[in-house]
mmCIF file of C-alpha atoms in Angstrom:
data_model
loop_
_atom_site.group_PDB
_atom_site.id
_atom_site.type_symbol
_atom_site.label_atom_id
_atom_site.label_comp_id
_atom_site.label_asym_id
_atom_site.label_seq_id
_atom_site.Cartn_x
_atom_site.Cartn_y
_atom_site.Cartn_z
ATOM 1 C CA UNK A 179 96.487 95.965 81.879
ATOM 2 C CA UNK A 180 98.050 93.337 79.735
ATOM 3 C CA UNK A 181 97.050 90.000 79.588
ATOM 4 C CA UNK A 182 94.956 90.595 82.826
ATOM 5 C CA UNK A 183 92.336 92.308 80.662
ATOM 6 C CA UNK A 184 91.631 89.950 77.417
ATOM 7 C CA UNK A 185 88.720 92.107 76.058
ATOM 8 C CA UNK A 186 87.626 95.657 76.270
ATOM 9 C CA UNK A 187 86.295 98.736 74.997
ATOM 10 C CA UNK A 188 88.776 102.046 74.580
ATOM 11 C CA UNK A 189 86.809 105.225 74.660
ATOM 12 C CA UNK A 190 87.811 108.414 72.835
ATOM 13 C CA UNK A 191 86.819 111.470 71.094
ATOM 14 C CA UNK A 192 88.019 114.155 69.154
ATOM 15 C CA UNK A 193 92.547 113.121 70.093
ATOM 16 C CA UNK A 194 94.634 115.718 67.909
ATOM 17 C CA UNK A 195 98.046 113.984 69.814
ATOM 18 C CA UNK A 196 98.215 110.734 68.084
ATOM 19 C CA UNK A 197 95.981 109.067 70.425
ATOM 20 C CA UNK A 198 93.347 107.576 67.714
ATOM 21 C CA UNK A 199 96.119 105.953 66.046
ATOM 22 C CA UNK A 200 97.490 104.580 69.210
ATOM 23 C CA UNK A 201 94.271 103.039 69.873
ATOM 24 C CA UNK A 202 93.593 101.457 66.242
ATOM 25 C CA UNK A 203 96.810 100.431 65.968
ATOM 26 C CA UNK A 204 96.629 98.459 69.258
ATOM 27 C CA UNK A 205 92.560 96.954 68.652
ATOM 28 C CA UNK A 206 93.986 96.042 65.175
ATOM 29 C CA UNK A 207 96.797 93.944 66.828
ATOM 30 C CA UNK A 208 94.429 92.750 69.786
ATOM 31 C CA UNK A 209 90.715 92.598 67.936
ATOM 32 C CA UNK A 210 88.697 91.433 70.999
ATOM 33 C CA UNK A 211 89.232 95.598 72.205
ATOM 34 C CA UNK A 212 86.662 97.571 70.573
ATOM 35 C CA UNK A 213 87.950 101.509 69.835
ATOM 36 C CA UNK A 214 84.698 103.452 70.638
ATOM 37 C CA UNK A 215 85.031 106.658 69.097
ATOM 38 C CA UNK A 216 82.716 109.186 70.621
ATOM 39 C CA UNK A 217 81.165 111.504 67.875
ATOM 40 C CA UNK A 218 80.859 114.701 70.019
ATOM 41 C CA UNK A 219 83.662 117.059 71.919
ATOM 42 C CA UNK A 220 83.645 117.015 75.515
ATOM 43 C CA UNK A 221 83.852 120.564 76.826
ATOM 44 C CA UNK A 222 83.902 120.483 80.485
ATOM 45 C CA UNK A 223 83.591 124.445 80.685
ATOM 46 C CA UNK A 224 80.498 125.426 79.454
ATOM 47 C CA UNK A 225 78.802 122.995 77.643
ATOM 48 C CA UNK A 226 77.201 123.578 74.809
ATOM 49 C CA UNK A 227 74.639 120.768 75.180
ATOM 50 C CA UNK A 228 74.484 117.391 77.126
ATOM 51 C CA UNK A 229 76.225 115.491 74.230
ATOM 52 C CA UNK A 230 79.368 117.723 75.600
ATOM 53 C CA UNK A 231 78.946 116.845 79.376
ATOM 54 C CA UNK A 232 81.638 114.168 80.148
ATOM 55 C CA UNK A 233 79.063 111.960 82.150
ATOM 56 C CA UNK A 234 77.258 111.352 78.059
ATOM 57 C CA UNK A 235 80.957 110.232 76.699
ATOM 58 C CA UNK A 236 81.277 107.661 79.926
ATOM 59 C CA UNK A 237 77.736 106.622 79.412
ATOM 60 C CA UNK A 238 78.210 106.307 75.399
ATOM 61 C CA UNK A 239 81.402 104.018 75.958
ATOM 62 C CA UNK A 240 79.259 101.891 78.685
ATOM 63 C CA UNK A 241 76.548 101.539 76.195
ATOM 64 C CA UNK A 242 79.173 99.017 74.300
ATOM 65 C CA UNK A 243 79.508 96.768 77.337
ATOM 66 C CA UNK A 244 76.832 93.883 77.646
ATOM 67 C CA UNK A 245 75.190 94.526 80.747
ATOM 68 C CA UNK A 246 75.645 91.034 82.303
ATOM 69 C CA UNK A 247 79.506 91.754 81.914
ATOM 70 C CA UNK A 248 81.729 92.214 84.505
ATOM 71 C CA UNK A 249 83.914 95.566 84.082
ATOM 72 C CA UNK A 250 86.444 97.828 85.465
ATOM 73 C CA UNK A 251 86.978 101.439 84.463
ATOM 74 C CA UNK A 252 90.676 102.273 83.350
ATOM 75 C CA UNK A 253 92.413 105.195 83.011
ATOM 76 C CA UNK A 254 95.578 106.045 80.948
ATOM 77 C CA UNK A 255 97.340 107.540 83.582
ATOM 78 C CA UNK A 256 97.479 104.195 85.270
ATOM 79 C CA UNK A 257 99.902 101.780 85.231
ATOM 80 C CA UNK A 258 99.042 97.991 86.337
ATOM 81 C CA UNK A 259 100.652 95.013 87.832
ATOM 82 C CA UNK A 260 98.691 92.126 85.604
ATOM 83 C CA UNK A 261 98.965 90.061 87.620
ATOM 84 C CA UNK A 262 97.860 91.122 90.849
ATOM 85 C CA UNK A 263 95.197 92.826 89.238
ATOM 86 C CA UNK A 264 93.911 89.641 87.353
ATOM 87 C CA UNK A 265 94.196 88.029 90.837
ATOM 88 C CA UNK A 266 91.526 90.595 92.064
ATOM 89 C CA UNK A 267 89.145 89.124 89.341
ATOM 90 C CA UNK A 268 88.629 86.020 91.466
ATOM 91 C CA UNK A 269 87.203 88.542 94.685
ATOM 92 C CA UNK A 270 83.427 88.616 94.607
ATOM 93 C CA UNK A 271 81.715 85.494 94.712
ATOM 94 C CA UNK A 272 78.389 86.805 93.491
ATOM 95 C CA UNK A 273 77.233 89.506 90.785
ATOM 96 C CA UNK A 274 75.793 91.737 93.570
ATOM 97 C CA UNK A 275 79.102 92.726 95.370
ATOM 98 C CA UNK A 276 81.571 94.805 93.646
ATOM 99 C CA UNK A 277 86.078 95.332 94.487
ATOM 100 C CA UNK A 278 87.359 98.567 95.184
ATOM 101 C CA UNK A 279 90.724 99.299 94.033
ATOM 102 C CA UNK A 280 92.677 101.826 96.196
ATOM 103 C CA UNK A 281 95.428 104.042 94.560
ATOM 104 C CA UNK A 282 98.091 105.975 95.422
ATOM 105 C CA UNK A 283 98.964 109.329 93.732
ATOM 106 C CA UNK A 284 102.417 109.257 93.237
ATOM 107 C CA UNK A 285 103.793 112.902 91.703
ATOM 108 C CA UNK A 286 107.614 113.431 90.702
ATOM 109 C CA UNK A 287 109.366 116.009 90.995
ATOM 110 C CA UNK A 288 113.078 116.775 89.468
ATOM 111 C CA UNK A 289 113.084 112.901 89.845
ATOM 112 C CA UNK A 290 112.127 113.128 93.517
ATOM 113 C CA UNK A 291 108.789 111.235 94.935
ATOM 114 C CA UNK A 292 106.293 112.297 96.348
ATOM 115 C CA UNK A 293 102.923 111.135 97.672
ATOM 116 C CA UNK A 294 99.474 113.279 98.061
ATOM 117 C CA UNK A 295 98.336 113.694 101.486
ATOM 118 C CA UNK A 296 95.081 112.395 100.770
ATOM 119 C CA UNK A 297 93.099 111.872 104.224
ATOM 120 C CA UNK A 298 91.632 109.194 105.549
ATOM 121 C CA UNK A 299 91.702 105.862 107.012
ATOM 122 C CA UNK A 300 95.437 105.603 105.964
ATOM 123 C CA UNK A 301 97.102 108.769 104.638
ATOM 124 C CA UNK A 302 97.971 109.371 101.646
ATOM 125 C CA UNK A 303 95.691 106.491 100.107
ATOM 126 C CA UNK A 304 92.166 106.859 98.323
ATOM 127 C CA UNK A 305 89.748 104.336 98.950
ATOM 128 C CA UNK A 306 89.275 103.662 94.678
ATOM 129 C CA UNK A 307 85.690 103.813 95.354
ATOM 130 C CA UNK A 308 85.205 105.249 91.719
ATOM 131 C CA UNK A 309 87.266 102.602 90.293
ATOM 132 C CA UNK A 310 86.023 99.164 90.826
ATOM 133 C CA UNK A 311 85.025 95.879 89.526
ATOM 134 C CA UNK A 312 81.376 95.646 89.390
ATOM 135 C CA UNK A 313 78.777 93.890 87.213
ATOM 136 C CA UNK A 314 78.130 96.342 83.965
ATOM 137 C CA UNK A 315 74.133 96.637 84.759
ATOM 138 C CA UNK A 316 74.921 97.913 88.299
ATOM 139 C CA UNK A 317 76.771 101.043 86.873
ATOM 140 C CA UNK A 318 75.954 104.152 84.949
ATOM 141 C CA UNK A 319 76.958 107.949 85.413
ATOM 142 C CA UNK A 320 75.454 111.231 85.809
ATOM 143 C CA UNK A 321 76.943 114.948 85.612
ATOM 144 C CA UNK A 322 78.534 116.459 88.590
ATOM 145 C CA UNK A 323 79.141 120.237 89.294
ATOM 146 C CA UNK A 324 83.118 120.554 89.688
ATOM 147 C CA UNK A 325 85.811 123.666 89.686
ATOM 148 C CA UNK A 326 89.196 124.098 88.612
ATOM 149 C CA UNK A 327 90.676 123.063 92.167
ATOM 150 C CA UNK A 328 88.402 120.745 93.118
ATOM 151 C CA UNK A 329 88.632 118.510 89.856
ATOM 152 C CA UNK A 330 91.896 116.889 91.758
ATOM 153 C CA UNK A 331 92.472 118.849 95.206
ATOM 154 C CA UNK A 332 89.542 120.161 96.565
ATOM 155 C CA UNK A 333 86.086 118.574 96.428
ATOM 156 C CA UNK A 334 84.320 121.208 98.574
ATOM 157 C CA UNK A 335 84.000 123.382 96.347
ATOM 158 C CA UNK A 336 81.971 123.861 93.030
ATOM 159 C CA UNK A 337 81.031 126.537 90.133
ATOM 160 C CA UNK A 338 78.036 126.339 87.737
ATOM 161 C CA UNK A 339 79.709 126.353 84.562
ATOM 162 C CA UNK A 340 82.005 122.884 85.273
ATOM 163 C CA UNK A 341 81.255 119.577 84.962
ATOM 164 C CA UNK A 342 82.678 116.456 85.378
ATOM 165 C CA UNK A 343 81.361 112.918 85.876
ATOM 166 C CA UNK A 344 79.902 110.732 89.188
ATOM 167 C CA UNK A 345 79.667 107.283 88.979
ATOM 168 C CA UNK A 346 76.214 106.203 90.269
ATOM 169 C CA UNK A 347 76.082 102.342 91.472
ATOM 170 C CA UNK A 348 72.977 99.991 92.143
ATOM 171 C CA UNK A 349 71.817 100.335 95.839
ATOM 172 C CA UNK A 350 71.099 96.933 95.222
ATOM 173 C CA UNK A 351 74.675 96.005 95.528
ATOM 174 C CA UNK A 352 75.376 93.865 98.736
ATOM 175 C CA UNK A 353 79.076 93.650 99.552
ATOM 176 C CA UNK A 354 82.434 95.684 98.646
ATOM 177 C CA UNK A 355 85.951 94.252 99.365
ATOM 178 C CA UNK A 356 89.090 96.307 99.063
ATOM 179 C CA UNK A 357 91.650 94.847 96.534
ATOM 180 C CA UNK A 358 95.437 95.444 97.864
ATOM 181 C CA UNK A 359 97.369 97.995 95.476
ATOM 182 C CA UNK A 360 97.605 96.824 92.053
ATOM 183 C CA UNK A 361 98.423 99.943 90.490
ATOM 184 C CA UNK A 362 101.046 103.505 89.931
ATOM 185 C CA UNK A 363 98.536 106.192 89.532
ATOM 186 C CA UNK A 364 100.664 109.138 88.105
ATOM 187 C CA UNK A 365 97.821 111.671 88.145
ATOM 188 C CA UNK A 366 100.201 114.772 86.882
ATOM 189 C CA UNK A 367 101.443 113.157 83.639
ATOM 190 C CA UNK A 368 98.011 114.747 82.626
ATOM 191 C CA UNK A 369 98.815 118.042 80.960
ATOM 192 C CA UNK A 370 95.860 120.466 82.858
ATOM 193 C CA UNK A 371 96.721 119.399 86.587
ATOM 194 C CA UNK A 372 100.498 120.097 85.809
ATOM 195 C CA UNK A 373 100.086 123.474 87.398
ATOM 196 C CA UNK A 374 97.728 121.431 90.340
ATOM 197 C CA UNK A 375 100.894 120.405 92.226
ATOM 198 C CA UNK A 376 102.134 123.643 93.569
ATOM 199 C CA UNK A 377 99.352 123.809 95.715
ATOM 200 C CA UNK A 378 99.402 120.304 96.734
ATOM 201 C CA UNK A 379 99.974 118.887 100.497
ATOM 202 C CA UNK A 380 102.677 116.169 99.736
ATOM 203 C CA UNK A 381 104.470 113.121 101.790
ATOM 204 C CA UNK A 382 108.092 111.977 100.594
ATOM 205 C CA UNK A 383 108.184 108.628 100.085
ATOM 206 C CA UNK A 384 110.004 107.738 102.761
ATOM 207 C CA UNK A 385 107.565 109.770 104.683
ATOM 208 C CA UNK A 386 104.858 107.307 103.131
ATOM 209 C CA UNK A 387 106.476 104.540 104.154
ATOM 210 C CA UNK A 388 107.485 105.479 107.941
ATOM 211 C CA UNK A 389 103.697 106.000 108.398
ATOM 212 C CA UNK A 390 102.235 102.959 107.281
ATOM 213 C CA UNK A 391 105.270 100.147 107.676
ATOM 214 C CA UNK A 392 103.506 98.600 110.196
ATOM 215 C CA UNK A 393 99.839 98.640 109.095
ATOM 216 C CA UNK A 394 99.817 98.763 104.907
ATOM 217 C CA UNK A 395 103.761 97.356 103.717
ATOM 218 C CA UNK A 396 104.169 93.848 103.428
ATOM 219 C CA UNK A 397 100.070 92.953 103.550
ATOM 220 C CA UNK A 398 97.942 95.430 100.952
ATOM 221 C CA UNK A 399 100.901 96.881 99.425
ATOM 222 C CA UNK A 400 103.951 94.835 98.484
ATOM 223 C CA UNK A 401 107.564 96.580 98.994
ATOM 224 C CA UNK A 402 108.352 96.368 95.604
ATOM 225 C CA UNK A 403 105.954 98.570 94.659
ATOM 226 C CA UNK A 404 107.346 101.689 96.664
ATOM 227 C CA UNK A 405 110.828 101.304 95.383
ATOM 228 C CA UNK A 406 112.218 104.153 94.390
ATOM 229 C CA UNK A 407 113.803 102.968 91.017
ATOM 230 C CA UNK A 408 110.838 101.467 89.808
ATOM 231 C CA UNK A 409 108.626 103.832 90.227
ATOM 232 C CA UNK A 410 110.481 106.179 88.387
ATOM 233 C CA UNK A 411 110.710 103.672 85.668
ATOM 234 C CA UNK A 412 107.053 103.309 85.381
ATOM 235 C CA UNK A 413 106.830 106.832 84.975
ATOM 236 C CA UNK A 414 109.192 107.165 82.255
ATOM 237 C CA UNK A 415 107.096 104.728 80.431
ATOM 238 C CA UNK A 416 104.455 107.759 79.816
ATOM 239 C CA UNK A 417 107.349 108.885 77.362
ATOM 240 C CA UNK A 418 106.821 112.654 78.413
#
C-alpha cells in the first residue's frame, strides 16, 4: 500500500503470531500509522457478548478515523500496485460518491493458478463493493449472520451462532465508479479457508484470460498483472 497510503490506522487484537510486533515495528518506522489495538477477542462462533462480534472491532478501528476523512479498508491478504491504486485517489470529484475496487481471487496450487469462478458481470471477478474509497462519515458496520461455507463460498446460507461483519454505507451517497484492478487478492494464504478450496469452482488462468481478452485485458486489467511469474512472486511475499 506503500507510498500510495501516507497515513493510516492498523487494527488488531489479541495476535499470538508475531503480528503486534509487526505492526509496532512498522508505525514506529512510519509514525503517521496509528496501531489500534482492540482490547477484546473476536470470537466469531458464539459470542460471548457484542464486544466479541467482529462488526464492534471494525467499528472500534473506524472510531480512530476523523469522519471528514477519506478512507479505504485494507486487508492483509492483499497485495497492491501503489501506484495504480494512488491513481484511483483522484476518482470522485465530490465527498458524496464513493470507488469500488474489484478483485480477483487468485488461489495456488502446487505452484499452479487458479482463479474462483465467482459469477457475474465478468466471471471470475467481484465487484469490490465492500472495499471502496468512500468519505469516513458515510461508513459504519453492523453484524451479519454467516456459516462456515458461506464466510468465502456460499452466501446463501446462514446459522445462528456465526457472525461476521456488513458494511453499511450512507444512502445518501450519489455516484460509484469502478477502479480497474489494482490489486492480488490471495484469499487462501489465510489459515481457516485453507481447507475452503477443495470445494471451490476454479478457472486456470489461462482459462481467465481466454474469457475476458477481449472485454477486461488491456483496459481494467493490465497484462502484467496476470503473468504467471509474478503472481507467484507476490505470493511468496506472504512468506508461508
Amino acid at each position: 500500500m506503500l507510498p500510495a497510503f501516507q497515513r493510516g490506522v492498523i487494527g488488531y487484537n489479541d495476535c499470538t503470531d508475531g503480528s503486534e510486533e509487526i505492526i509496532l515495528d512498522f508505525c514506529k518506522s512510519y509514525p503517521s500509522f496509528i496501531p489500534a489495538k482492540y482490547p477484546h477477542s473476536i470470537n466469531l462462533e458464539h459470542p460471548a457478548n457484542e464486544m466479541q462480534k467482529l462488526h464492534s472491532y471494525y467499528n472500534f478501528v473506524l472510531s480512530f478515523i476523523p469522519q471528514d476523512e477519506w478512507m479505504m479498508k485494507i486487508d492483509v491478504d492483499h497485495i497492491y500496485d501503489a501506484k495504480k491504486l494512488f491513481a484511483s485517489f483522484y476518482i470522485p470529484k465530490n465527498t458524496y460518491q464513493k470507488v469500488d475496487y474489484p478483485r480477483i481471487d487468485f488461489i495456488i496450487k502446487d505452484q499452479e493458478i487458479f482463479i474462483q469462478k465467482i459469477p457475474g458481470m465478468f466471471l471470475g471477478v467481484r465487484d469490490g463493493e465492500d472495499q471502496c474509497l468512500v468519505l469516513r462519515k458515510h461508513i459504519k458496520f453492523k453484524e451479519r449472520k454467516s456459516c462456515k461455507k458461506a464466510m468465502w463460498i456460499d452466501s446463501t446460507h446462514t446459522q445462528p451462532t456465526l457472525f461476521v461483519e456488513e458494511q453499511v454505507l450512507d444512502p445518501q451517497l450519489k455516484t460509484t465508479y469502478q477502479a480497474d484492478l489494482t490489486q492480488w487478492h490471495f484469499p487462501a494464504v489465510k489459515q481457516y479457508r485453507h481447507n475452503y478450496i477443495e470445494h471451490l469452482e476454479l478457472l486456470t488462468l489461462e482459462e481467465f484470460k481466454q474469457l475476458h481478452k477481449h472485454t477486461l485485458l488491456g483496459t481494467k486489467i493490465e497484462s502484467y498483472m496476470l503473468e504467471k511469474d509474478f503472481i507467484l512472486s507476490m505470493h511468496q511475499r506472504f512468506c508461508l
